[in-house]
GROMACS .gro file of C-alpha atoms in nm:
model
  274
    1MET     CA    1  19.231  -2.491 -11.862
    2LYS     CA    2  19.033  -2.812 -11.799
    3LYS     CA    3  18.883  -2.664 -11.482
    4ALA     CA    4  18.782  -2.346 -11.666
    5ALA     CA    5  18.625  -2.547 -11.949
    6LEU     CA    6  18.426  -2.752 -11.696
    7GLN     CA    7  18.300  -2.436 -11.524
    8VAL     CA    8  18.191  -2.283 -11.855
    9ALA     CA    9  18.021  -2.609 -11.957
   10THR     CA   10  17.830  -2.606 -11.627
   11VAL     CA   11  17.714  -2.249 -11.687
   12PHE     CA   12  17.614  -2.335 -12.044
   13GLY     CA   13  17.417  -2.632 -11.918
   14ALA     CA   14  17.220  -2.410 -11.680
   15PHE     CA   15  17.149  -2.159 -11.957
   16THR     CA   16  17.034  -2.445 -12.181
   17PHE     CA   17  16.758  -2.521 -11.932
   18LEU     CA   18  16.667  -2.153 -11.891
   19GLY     CA   19  16.658  -2.099 -12.266
   20VAL     CA   20  16.421  -2.390 -12.324
   21ALA     CA   21  16.200  -2.280 -12.037
   22ASN     CA   22  16.182  -1.912 -12.136
   23ALA     CA   23  16.176  -1.921 -12.516
   24THR     CA   24  15.844  -1.793 -12.643
   25GLU     CA   25  15.905  -1.806 -13.017
   26ILE     CA   26  16.041  -2.078 -13.244
   27ARG     CA   27  16.272  -1.921 -13.501
   28THR     CA   28  16.345  -2.077 -13.838
   29PRO     CA   29  16.716  -2.047 -13.924
   30LEU     CA   30  16.863  -2.132 -14.262
   31VAL     CA   31  17.026  -2.441 -14.110
   32PRO     CA   32  16.981  -2.570 -13.752
   33LEU     CA   33  17.349  -2.543 -13.650
   34PRO     CA   34  17.478  -2.344 -13.349
   35SER     CA   35  17.795  -2.245 -13.538
   36ILE     CA   36  17.596  -2.069 -13.813
   37ASP     CA   37  17.437  -1.754 -13.671
   38ASP     CA   38  17.102  -1.651 -13.817
   39PHE     CA   39  16.928  -1.346 -13.671
   40THR     CA   40  16.642  -1.356 -13.921
   41ASN     CA   41  16.310  -1.528 -13.879
   42GLY     CA   42  16.210  -1.606 -14.233
   43ASP     CA   43  16.247  -1.342 -14.504
   44GLY     CA   44  16.360  -0.991 -14.415
   45TRP     CA   45  16.620  -0.816 -14.204
   46GLY     CA   46  16.789  -0.951 -13.896
   47PHE     CA   47  17.004  -0.756 -13.651
   48GLY     CA   48  17.216  -0.883 -13.363
   49LEU     CA   49  17.433  -0.678 -13.128
   50GLY     CA   50  17.641  -0.805 -12.839
   51LEU     CA   51  17.979  -0.870 -12.683
   52ALA     CA   52  18.214  -1.170 -12.671
   53VAL     CA   53  18.503  -1.231 -12.433
   54GLU     CA   54  18.777  -1.478 -12.530
   55TYR     CA   55  19.071  -1.626 -12.346
   56GLU     CA   56  19.322  -1.707 -12.618
   57THR     CA   57  19.687  -1.710 -12.724
   58ALA     CA   58  19.847  -1.373 -12.793
   59TYR     CA   59  19.952  -1.486 -13.144
   60GLU     CA   60  19.982  -1.805 -13.350
   61GLY     CA   61  20.208  -2.049 -13.163
   62SER     CA   62  20.234  -1.838 -12.849
   63ASP     CA   63  20.242  -1.965 -12.492
   64GLU     CA   64  20.115  -1.628 -12.366
   65TYR     CA   65  19.742  -1.607 -12.303
   66GLU     CA   66  19.519  -1.304 -12.268
   67PHE     CA   67  19.157  -1.197 -12.244
   68GLU     CA   68  19.011  -1.008 -12.537
   69ALA     CA   69  18.669  -0.846 -12.572
   70ASP     CA   70  18.516  -0.800 -12.917
   71PRO     CA   71  18.179  -0.689 -13.055
   72ALA     CA   72  17.948  -0.971 -13.159
   73GLY     CA   73  17.648  -0.995 -13.389
   74GLY     CA   74  17.591  -0.848 -13.732
   75VAL     CA   75  17.341  -0.736 -13.993
   76GLN     CA   76  17.166  -0.990 -14.216
   77TRP     CA   77  16.908  -0.988 -14.491
   78ARG     CA   78  16.731  -1.310 -14.587
   79THR     CA   79  16.532  -1.397 -14.896
   80GLY     CA   80  16.422  -1.758 -14.931
   81GLU     CA   81  16.724  -1.984 -14.892
   82ASN     CA   82  16.977  -1.700 -14.912
   83ILE     CA   83  17.131  -1.476 -14.646
   84PHE     CA   84  17.348  -1.174 -14.714
   85PHE     CA   85  17.543  -1.062 -14.408
   86TRP     CA   86  17.787  -0.815 -14.260
   87ALA     CA   87  17.971  -0.920 -13.944
   88GLY     CA   88  18.281  -0.750 -13.809
   89GLU     CA   89  18.531  -0.699 -14.091
   90ALA     CA   90  18.360  -0.937 -14.334
   91VAL     CA   91  18.067  -0.925 -14.576
   92GLY     CA   92  17.927  -1.232 -14.744
   93TRP     CA   93  17.648  -1.455 -14.870
   94ARG     CA   94  17.533  -1.804 -14.775
   95THR     CA   95  17.276  -2.023 -14.942
   96LEU     CA   96  17.105  -2.355 -14.880
   97VAL     CA   97  17.075  -2.587 -15.181
   98LYS     CA   98  16.842  -2.891 -15.185
   99ASP     CA   99  16.825  -2.886 -14.802
  100SER     CA  100  17.159  -3.068 -14.776
  101TRP     CA  101  17.424  -2.831 -14.914
  102LEU     CA  102  17.523  -2.506 -14.743
  103PHE     CA  103  17.751  -2.278 -14.944
  104GLN     CA  104  17.909  -1.963 -14.813
  105THR     CA  105  18.142  -1.701 -14.954
  106SER     CA  106  18.272  -1.389 -14.783
  107ILE     CA  107  18.543  -1.130 -14.810
  108GLY     CA  108  18.715  -0.986 -14.505
  109TYR     CA  109  19.026  -0.825 -14.365
  110GLU     CA  110  19.288  -1.035 -14.184
  111GLU     CA  111  19.507  -0.846 -13.940
  112GLY     CA  112  19.877  -0.929 -13.910
  113ARG     CA  113  20.095  -0.993 -13.606
  114GLU     CA  114  20.276  -0.711 -13.427
  115GLU     CA  115  20.588  -0.724 -13.210
  116SER     CA  116  20.386  -0.583 -12.921
  117ASP     CA  117  20.158  -0.890 -12.928
  118SER     CA  118  20.417  -1.059 -12.706
  119GLU     CA  119  20.446  -0.890 -12.368
  120ASP     CA  120  20.750  -1.111 -12.297
  121GLY     CA  121  20.938  -0.967 -12.595
  122ARG     CA  122  20.951  -1.293 -12.789
  123LEU     CA  123  20.861  -1.118 -13.114
  124ASP     CA  124  21.118  -0.840 -13.081
  125GLY     CA  125  21.305  -0.788 -13.407
  126LEU     CA  126  21.049  -0.971 -13.621
  127GLY     CA  127  20.857  -0.661 -13.723
  128GLU     CA  128  20.494  -0.671 -13.829
  129SER     CA  129  20.358  -0.955 -14.041
  130ASP     CA  130  20.144  -0.879 -14.344
  131SER     CA  131  19.775  -0.788 -14.321
  132GLY     CA  132  19.538  -0.816 -14.613
  133VAL     CA  133  19.206  -0.901 -14.768
  134ALA     CA  134  19.104  -1.268 -14.784
  135VAL     CA  135  18.820  -1.446 -14.962
  136LEU     CA  136  18.656  -1.740 -14.784
  137LEU     CA  137  18.474  -2.021 -14.965
  138GLU     CA  138  18.294  -2.283 -14.757
  139ALA     CA  139  18.072  -2.584 -14.826
  140ARG     CA  140  17.890  -2.805 -14.577
  141TYR     CA  141  17.708  -3.124 -14.667
  142ALA     CA  142  17.444  -3.276 -14.440
  143LEU     CA  143  17.470  -3.653 -14.398
  144THR     CA  144  17.126  -3.666 -14.236
  145ASN     CA  145  16.804  -3.471 -14.291
  146ASP     CA  146  16.829  -3.290 -13.958
  147TRP     CA  147  17.198  -3.186 -14.004
  148ARG     CA  148  17.296  -3.399 -13.706
  149TYR     CA  149  17.607  -3.514 -13.897
  150PHE     CA  150  17.784  -3.315 -14.168
  151LEU     CA  151  18.106  -3.270 -14.366
  152ASP     CA  152  18.278  -2.934 -14.390
  153GLY     CA  153  18.537  -2.780 -14.623
  154ARG     CA  154  18.677  -2.424 -14.623
  155VAL     CA  155  18.940  -2.242 -14.824
  156SER     CA  156  19.062  -1.892 -14.740
  157ALA     CA  157  19.284  -1.721 -14.999
  158GLY     CA  158  19.423  -1.372 -15.031
  159GLU     CA  159  19.722  -1.143 -15.002
  160ILE     CA  160  19.856  -1.322 -14.695
  161GLY     CA  161  19.836  -1.676 -14.840
  162THR     CA  162  19.601  -1.971 -14.855
  163LEU     CA  163  19.450  -2.185 -14.578
  164GLY     CA  164  19.243  -2.501 -14.627
  165ILE     CA  165  19.031  -2.669 -14.358
  166PHE     CA  166  18.857  -3.005 -14.404
  167GLY     CA  167  18.655  -3.178 -14.136
  168ALA     CA  168  18.331  -3.324 -14.003
  169GLY     CA  169  18.093  -3.243 -13.723
  170THR     CA  170  17.792  -3.350 -13.527
  171CYS     CA  171  17.513  -3.153 -13.365
  172LEU     CA  172  17.433  -3.264 -13.010
  173VAL     CA  173  17.106  -3.184 -12.835
  174CYS     CA  174  17.029  -2.942 -13.119
  175GLN     CA  175  16.693  -2.781 -13.180
  176ALA     CA  176  16.520  -2.664 -13.497
  177ASP     CA  177  16.584  -2.299 -13.401
  178GLY     CA  178  16.962  -2.343 -13.433
  179THR     CA  179  17.040  -2.380 -13.064
  180GLY     CA  180  17.232  -2.654 -12.885
  181TRP     CA  181  17.581  -2.803 -12.890
  182GLU     CA  182  17.798  -2.876 -13.192
  183VAL     CA  183  18.128  -3.069 -13.199
  184GLY     CA  184  18.366  -3.077 -13.493
  185ALA     CA  185  18.711  -3.201 -13.590
  186ALA     CA  186  18.927  -3.083 -13.879
  187VAL     CA  187  19.270  -3.093 -14.040
  188THR     CA  188  19.429  -2.773 -14.168
  189PHE     CA  189  19.674  -2.707 -14.451
  190HIS     CA  190  19.856  -2.390 -14.556
  191ASP     CA  191  20.068  -2.273 -14.847
  192SER     CA  192  20.428  -2.158 -14.795
  193LYS     CA  193  20.332  -1.789 -14.802
  194LEU     CA  194  20.094  -1.818 -14.508
  195ALA     CA  195  20.319  -2.068 -14.329
  196ASN     CA  196  20.615  -1.831 -14.336
  197ARG     CA  197  20.401  -1.529 -14.248
  198ASP     CA  198  20.305  -1.699 -13.922
  199PHE     CA  199  20.605  -1.920 -13.842
  200GLY     CA  200  20.897  -1.834 -14.072
  201VAL     CA  201  21.206  -1.625 -13.994
  202THR     CA  202  21.371  -1.438 -14.283
  203THR     CA  203  21.738  -1.348 -14.305
  204GLN     CA  204  21.668  -0.990 -14.198
  205GLN     CA  205  21.451  -1.108 -13.908
  206TYR     CA  206  21.733  -1.342 -13.802
  207ILE     CA  207  21.975  -1.047 -13.796
  208ASP     CA  208  21.731  -0.826 -13.602
  209SER     CA  209  21.591  -1.085 -13.358
  210GLY     CA  210  21.861  -1.350 -13.318
  211LEU     CA  211  21.612  -1.627 -13.392
  212PRO     CA  212  21.742  -1.890 -13.637
  213GLU     CA  213  21.649  -1.839 -13.999
  214THR     CA  214  21.353  -2.064 -14.077
  215ASP     CA  215  21.165  -2.153 -14.394
  216VAL     CA  216  20.839  -2.345 -14.348
  217ASP     CA  217  20.712  -2.563 -14.631
  218SER     CA  218  20.354  -2.570 -14.751
  219GLY     CA  219  20.137  -2.863 -14.647
  220TYR     CA  220  19.995  -2.994 -14.322
  221ARG     CA  221  19.949  -2.732 -14.051
  222SER     CA  222  19.740  -2.877 -13.767
  223THR     CA  223  19.459  -3.099 -13.642
  224GLY     CA  224  19.192  -2.956 -13.416
  225VAL     CA  225  18.864  -3.008 -13.236
  226ASN     CA  226  18.608  -2.741 -13.154
  227VAL     CA  227  18.286  -2.711 -12.958
  228SER     CA  228  18.016  -2.452 -13.033
  229TYR     CA  229  17.714  -2.362 -12.823
  230ARG     CA  230  17.417  -2.131 -12.878
  231ASN     CA  231  17.090  -2.080 -12.696
  232TYR     CA  232  16.811  -1.827 -12.648
  233LEU     CA  233  16.741  -1.668 -12.311
  234GLY     CA  234  16.383  -1.562 -12.355
  235GLN     CA  235  16.276  -1.428 -12.694
  236ASN     CA  236  16.561  -1.196 -12.791
  237TRP     CA  237  16.876  -1.271 -12.592
  238GLN     CA  238  17.128  -1.529 -12.711
  239ILE     CA  239  17.416  -1.680 -12.521
  240PHE     CA  240  17.689  -1.843 -12.726
  241GLY     CA  241  18.027  -1.998 -12.666
  242GLU     CA  242  18.314  -2.177 -12.835
  243ALA     CA  243  18.616  -2.381 -12.729
  244LEU     CA  244  18.901  -2.482 -12.959
  245TYR     CA  245  19.208  -2.704 -12.929
  246GLU     CA  246  19.459  -2.721 -13.215
  247ALA     CA  247  19.769  -2.947 -13.228
  248PHE     CA  248  20.039  -2.827 -13.468
  249GLY     CA  249  20.226  -3.046 -13.714
  250SER     CA  250  20.601  -3.100 -13.676
  251ASP     CA  251  20.704  -2.828 -13.925
  252VAL     CA  252  20.508  -2.567 -13.731
  253SER     CA  253  20.614  -2.699 -13.389
  254ASP     CA  254  20.981  -2.681 -13.491
  255SER     CA  255  20.960  -2.309 -13.571
  256PRO     CA  256  21.142  -2.084 -13.319
  257ILE     CA  257  20.830  -1.866 -13.314
  258THR     CA  258  20.619  -2.155 -13.184
  259ARG     CA  259  20.640  -2.173 -12.805
  260ASN     CA  260  20.390  -2.459 -12.772
  261ASP     CA  261  20.305  -2.745 -13.006
  262TYR     CA  262  19.937  -2.663 -12.957
  263GLU     CA  263  19.707  -2.373 -12.888
  264ALA     CA  264  19.368  -2.347 -12.724
  265GLU     CA  265  19.103  -2.085 -12.669
  266ILE     CA  266  18.766  -2.050 -12.505
  267GLY     CA  267  18.507  -1.776 -12.539
  268VAL     CA  268  18.158  -1.679 -12.431
  269GLY     CA  269  17.927  -1.395 -12.526
  270PHE     CA  270  17.577  -1.251 -12.542
  271ILE     CA  271  17.382  -1.111 -12.836
  272TYR     CA  272  17.056  -0.919 -12.838
  273VAL     CA  273  16.853  -1.012 -13.149
  274PHE     CA  274  16.625  -0.732 -13.263
   0.00000   0.00000   0.00000
């Protein structure tokens, strides 16, 4: 994993140089952060279409890894300091307030876990976990005028439970057009409904799977670090990437569903901005 991360970082570094050399237009995103995509250039519509490939765990707590390809991009409409967007299975709105507060809300569909997600049969007898609609609320606060340092808080709540994420980040070698590197760290909390959806084993699941019956309490879930990257190749093409490492708390690590006390993923993709 370390070798792969180094190779991707090397490729990203080369593309950073190419992007700076070939860019012919300076775009003006809502906030200059690589983790916040903005396909607009001032007021009006913005469209992005591309593909992302991720190497990630097969399910929460798994030690099985797989490649997955997903569409990337979205449709956005900007007016002043507001962007309305549709990306994947989510629609939402984000706004910039007094140049230092970024608020975002969205509603999307969260897919559940299936027994077939484990090719090694480690989910056999557990059935499918719940899927459902979730509402995301997020706030970021800039500690400096250029958003080089910021605080971040997110809460996702819905039919499958509630997840809270609280952290901080810094933008490294970032440009005004929203390109560069971003590094963040966060702690995550969940309620008992979400905890048991992902890591619990009910009495019926114990009978069907043979795994010990497990009830996971609400509270601390994990601590993680993430790296985001975005850059333009010429005027319209973007390259982006993300790497994530998450260390689980003891309650999650002790679950019979959890095969590792951590999980990690890395992804890279391209988007054509119309």
